[in-house]
CSV table of C-alpha atoms in Angstrom, one decimal:
chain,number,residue,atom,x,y,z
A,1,UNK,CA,-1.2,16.2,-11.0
A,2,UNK,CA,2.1,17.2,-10.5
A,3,UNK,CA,5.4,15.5,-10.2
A,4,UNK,CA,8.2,15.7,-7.5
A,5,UNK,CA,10.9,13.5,-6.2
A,6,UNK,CA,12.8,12.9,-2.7
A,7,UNK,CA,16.6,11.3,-2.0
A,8,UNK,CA,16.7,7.7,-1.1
A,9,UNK,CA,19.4,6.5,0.7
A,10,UNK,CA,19.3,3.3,-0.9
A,11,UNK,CA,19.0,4.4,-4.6
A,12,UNK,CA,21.1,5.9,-6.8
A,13,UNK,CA,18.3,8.0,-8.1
A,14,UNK,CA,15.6,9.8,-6.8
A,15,UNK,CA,12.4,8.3,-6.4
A,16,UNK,CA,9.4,9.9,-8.2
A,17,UNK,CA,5.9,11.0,-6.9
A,18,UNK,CA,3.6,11.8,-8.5
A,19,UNK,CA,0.8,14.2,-5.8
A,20,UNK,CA,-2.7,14.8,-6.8
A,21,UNK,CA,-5.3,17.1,-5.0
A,22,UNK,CA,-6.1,20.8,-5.6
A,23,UNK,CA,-5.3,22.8,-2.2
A,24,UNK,CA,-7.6,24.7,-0.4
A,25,UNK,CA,-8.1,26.9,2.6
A,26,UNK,CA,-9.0,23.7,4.9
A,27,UNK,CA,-5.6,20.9,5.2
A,28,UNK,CA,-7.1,17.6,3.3
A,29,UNK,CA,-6.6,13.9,4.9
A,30,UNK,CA,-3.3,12.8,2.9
A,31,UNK,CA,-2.6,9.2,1.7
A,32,UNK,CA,0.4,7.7,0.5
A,33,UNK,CA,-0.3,5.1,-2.4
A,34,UNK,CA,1.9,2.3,-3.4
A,35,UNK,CA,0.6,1.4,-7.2
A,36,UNK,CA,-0.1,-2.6,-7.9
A,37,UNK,CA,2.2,-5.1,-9.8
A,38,UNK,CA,4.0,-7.8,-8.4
A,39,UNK,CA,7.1,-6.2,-7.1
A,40,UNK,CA,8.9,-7.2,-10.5
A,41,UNK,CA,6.6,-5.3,-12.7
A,42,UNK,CA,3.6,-2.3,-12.7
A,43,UNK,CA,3.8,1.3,-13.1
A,44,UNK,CA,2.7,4.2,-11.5
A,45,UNK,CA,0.7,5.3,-14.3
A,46,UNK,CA,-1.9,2.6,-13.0
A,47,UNK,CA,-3.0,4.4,-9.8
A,48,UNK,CA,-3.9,7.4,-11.7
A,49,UNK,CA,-7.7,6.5,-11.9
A,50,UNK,CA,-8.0,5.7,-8.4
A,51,UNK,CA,-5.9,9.1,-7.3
A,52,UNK,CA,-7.9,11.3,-9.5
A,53,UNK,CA,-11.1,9.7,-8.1
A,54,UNK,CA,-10.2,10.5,-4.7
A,55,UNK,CA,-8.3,13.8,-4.9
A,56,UNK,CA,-10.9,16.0,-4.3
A,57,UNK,CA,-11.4,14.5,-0.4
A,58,UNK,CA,-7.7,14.0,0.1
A,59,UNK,CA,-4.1,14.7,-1.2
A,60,UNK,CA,-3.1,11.7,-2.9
A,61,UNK,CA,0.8,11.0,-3.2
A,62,UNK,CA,1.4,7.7,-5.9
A,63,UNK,CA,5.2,6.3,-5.3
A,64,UNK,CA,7.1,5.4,-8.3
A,65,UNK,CA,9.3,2.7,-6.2
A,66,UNK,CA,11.7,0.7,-8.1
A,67,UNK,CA,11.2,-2.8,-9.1
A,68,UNK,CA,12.9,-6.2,-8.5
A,69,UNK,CA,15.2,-7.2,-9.3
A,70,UNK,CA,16.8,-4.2,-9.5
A,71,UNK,CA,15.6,-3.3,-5.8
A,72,UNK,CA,14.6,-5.9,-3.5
A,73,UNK,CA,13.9,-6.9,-0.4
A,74,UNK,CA,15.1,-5.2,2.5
A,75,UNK,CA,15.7,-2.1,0.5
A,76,UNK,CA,12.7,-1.6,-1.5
A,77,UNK,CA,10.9,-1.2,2.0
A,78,UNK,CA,13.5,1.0,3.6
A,79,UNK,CA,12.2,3.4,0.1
A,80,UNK,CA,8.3,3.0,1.2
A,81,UNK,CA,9.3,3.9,4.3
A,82,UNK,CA,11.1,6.8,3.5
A,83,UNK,CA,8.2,8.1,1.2
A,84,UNK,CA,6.1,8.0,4.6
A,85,UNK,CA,8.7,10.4,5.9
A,86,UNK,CA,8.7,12.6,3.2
A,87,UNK,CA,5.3,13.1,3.2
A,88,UNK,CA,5.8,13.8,6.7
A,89,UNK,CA,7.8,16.6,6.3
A,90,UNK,CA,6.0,18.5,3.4
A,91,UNK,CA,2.6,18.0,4.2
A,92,UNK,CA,1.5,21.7,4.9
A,93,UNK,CA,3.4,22.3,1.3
A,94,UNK,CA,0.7,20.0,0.0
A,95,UNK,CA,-1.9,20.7,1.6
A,96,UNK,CA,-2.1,18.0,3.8
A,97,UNK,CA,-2.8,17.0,7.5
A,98,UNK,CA,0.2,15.9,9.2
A,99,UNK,CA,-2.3,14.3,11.6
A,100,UNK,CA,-4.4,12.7,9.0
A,101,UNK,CA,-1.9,10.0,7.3
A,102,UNK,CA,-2.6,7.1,5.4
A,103,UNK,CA,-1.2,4.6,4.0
A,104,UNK,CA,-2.5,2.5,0.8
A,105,UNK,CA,-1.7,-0.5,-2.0
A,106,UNK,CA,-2.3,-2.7,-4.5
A,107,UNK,CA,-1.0,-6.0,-4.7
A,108,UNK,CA,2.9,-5.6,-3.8
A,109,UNK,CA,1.9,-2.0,-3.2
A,110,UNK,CA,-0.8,-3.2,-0.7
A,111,UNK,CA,2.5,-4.9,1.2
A,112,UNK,CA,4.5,-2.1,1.4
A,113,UNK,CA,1.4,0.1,2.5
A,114,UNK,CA,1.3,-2.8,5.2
A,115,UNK,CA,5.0,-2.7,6.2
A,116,UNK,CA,4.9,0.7,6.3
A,117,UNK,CA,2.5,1.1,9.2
A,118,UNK,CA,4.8,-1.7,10.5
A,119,UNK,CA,7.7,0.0,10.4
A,120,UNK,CA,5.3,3.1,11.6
A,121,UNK,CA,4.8,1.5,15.0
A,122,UNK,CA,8.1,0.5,15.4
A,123,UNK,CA,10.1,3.9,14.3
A,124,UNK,CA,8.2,6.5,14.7
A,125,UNK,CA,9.0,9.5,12.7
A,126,UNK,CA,10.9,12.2,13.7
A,127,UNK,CA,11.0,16.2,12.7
A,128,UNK,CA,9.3,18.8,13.1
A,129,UNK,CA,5.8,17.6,11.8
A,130,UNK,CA,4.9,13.9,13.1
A,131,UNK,CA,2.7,12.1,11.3
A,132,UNK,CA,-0.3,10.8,12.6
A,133,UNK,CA,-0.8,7.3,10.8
A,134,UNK,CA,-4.8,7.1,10.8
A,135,UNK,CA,-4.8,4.4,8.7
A,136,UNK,CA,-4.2,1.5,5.8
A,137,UNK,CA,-6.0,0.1,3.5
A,138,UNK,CA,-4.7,-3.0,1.6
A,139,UNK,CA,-6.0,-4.0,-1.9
A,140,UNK,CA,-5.9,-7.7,-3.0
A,141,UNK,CA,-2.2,-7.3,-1.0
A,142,UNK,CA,0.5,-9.8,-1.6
A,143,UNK,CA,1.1,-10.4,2.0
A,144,UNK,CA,2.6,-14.3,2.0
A,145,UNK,CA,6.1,-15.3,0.4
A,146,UNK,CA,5.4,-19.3,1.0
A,147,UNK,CA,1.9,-18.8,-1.3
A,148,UNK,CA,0.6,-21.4,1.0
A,149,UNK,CA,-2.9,-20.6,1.0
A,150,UNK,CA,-6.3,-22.5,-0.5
A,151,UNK,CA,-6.9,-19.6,-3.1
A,152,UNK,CA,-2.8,-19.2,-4.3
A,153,UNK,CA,-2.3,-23.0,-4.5
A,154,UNK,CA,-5.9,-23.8,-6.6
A,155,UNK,CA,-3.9,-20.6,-9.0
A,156,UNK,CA,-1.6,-22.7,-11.7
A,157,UNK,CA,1.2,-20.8,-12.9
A,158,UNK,CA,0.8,-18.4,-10.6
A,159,UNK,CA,3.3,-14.9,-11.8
A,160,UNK,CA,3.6,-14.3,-8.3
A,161,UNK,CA,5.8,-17.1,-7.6
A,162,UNK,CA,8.4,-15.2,-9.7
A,163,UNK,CA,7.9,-12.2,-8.4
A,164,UNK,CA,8.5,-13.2,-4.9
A,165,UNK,CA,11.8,-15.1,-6.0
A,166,UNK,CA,13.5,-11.4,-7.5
A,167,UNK,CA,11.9,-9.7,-4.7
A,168,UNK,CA,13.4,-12.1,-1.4
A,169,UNK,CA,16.8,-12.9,-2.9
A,170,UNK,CA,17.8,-14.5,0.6
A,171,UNK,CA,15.4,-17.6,1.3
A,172,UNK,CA,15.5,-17.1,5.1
A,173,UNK,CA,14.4,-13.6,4.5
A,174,UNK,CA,10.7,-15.2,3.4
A,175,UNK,CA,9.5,-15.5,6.8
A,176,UNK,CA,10.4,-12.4,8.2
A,177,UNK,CA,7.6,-10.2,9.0
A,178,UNK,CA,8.3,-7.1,7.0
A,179,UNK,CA,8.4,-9.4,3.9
A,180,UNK,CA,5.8,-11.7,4.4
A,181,UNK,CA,3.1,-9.5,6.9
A,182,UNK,CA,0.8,-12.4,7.5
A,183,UNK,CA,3.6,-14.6,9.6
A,184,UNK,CA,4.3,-11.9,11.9
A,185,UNK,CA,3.4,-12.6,15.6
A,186,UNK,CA,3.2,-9.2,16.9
A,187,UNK,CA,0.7,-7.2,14.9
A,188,UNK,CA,-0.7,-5.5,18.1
A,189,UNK,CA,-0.6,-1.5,17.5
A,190,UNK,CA,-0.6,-1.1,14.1
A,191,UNK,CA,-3.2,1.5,12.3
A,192,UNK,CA,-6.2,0.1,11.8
A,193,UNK,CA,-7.1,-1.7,8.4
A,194,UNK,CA,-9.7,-1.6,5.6
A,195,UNK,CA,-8.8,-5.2,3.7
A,196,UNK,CA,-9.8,-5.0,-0.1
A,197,UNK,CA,-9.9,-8.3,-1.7
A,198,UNK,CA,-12.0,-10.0,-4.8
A,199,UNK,CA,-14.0,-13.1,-5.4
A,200,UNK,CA,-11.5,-15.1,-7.5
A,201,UNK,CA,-8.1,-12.9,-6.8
A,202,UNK,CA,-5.3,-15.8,-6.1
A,203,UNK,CA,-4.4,-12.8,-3.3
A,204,UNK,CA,-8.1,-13.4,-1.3
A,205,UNK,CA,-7.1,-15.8,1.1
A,206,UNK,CA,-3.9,-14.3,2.5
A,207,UNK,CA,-5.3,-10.7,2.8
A,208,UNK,CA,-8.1,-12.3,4.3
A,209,UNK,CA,-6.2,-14.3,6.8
A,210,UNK,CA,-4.5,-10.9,7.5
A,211,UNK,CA,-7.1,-9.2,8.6
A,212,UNK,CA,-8.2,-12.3,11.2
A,213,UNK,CA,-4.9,-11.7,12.6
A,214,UNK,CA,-5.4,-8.0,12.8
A,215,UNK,CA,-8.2,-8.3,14.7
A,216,UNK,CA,-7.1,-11.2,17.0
A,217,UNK,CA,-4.6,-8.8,18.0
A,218,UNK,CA,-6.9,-5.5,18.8
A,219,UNK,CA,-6.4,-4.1,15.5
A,220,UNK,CA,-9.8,-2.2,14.3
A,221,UNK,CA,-9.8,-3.9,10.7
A,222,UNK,CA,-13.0,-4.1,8.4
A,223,UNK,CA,-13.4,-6.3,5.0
A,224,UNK,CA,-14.9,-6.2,1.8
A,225,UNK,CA,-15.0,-8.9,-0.4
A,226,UNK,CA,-16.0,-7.3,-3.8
A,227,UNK,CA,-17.0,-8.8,-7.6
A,228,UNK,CA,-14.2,-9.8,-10.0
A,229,UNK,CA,-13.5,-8.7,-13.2
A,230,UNK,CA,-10.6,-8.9,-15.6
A,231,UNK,CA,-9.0,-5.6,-14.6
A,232,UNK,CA,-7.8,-4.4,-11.6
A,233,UNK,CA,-9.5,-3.1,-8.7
A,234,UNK,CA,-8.1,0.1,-8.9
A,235,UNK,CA,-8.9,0.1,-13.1
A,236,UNK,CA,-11.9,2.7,-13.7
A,237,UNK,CA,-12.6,0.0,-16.3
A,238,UNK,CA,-13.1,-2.6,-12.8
A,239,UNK,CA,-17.0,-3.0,-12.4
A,240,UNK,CA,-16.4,-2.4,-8.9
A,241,UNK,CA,-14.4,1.2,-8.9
A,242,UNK,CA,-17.0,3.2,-8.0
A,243,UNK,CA,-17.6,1.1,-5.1
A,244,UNK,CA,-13.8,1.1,-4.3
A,245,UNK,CA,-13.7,4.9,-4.6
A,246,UNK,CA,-16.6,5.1,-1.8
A,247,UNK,CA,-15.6,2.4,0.6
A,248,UNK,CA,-12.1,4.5,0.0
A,249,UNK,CA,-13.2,8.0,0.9
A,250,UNK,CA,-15.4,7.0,4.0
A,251,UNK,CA,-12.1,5.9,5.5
A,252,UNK,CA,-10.3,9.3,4.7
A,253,UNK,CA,-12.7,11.0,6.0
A,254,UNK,CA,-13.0,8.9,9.3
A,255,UNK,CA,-16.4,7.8,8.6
């Protein structure tokens, strides 16, 4: 693992990444990982099990974007987005295939990944190598700022209703599709999905209802509903890693 770092134009300091993979001779799938947290809290330190497992198919590239309230919505996207671009431009430094892009996240990370390959469709990239975005896969993903589904409202105390509050610091801003992916109306386009969720995850029914929506609108998406545990999904201590890991690398490598 190594660490680098790339200019944000909304953030005073550079944002951290952290890349994992070991180059070789052949360019490797590359995917662009948003760690999980509830945009208010979680490091990057927690996708390191997941990257490790996965960098010997791919170059892995963990974001270290900053937290609400400190960043917030509509700049914290405007930073996954430029990570995307980034990753864009130094690809053959890494090791990676330009043409072989994806995008992935856990929990608030699993929305970004899903903005991003909004914001994908709608902007393009420019320069000299274009991305190809091949792909996103969303894990447990906070996708709904009005927590209106069965599985969030049966979830007392719920820490996500805090963390959407310092994250969407204008009310009107909850509908809008880049914060809350599962209202938008046009997800026609957009790369197709591998939805993640868990048995008892508060998260299930929204990611779920996501990936209806997805495919309503032409989207290739495919869903796994896996066992729960007290740890994360992407924990190696999760009873369902290994499983992760696979379901993981059969999308990178297009299988």
């Amino acid at each position: 693992m190594r660490t680098t770092s790339f200019k944000s134009t909304v953030t005073a300091e550079p944002v951290a990444l952290q890349v994992f993979g070991t180059p070789t001779k052949y360019k490797q799938p590359i995917m662009l990982f948003f760690h999980g947290g509830l945009f208010n809290c979680g490091n990057i330190e927690t996708a390191h099990a997941l990257a490790n497992a996965l960098s010997e198919e791919a170059v892995i590239v963990c974001v270290d974007y900053p937290l609400a309230p400190r960043l917030h919505f509509p700049d914290t996207i405007e930073v996954a987005y430029q990570a995307l671009a980034w990753i864009s431009q130094q690809a053959a430094s890494l090791g990676g295939d330009a043409a072989r892009v994806f995008v992935a996240g856990e929990q608030a990370g699993g929305n970004l990944a899903a903005v991003v390959a909004m914001l994908f469709r709608d902007r393009g990239l420019s320069g000299k190598q274009r991305a190809q975005l091949r792909g996103q896969i969303l894990i447990n993903p906070m996708l709904d700022a009005s927590q209106s589904s069965h599985s969030m409202q049966m979830t007392v105390d719920s820490p996500c209703r805090r963390a959407w509050a310092e994250y969407i610091q204008v009310a009107s801003n909850a509908v809008h599709p880049y914060a809350s992916p599962v209202h938008s109306c046009r997800l026609a386009g957009l790369a197709p999905a591998t939805v993640i969720t868990t048995e008892s995850n508060p998260l299930r029914d929204e990611a779920e209802a996501y990936a209806a929506k997805l495919l309503l609108a032409g989207v290739p998406v495919q869903v796994r509903r896996l066992g729960d545990s007290e740890y994360a999904l992407t924990s190696a201590q999760h009873p369902c890693f290994q499983t992760l890991v696979q379901l993981m690398k059969h999308v990178l490598m297009d299988e």
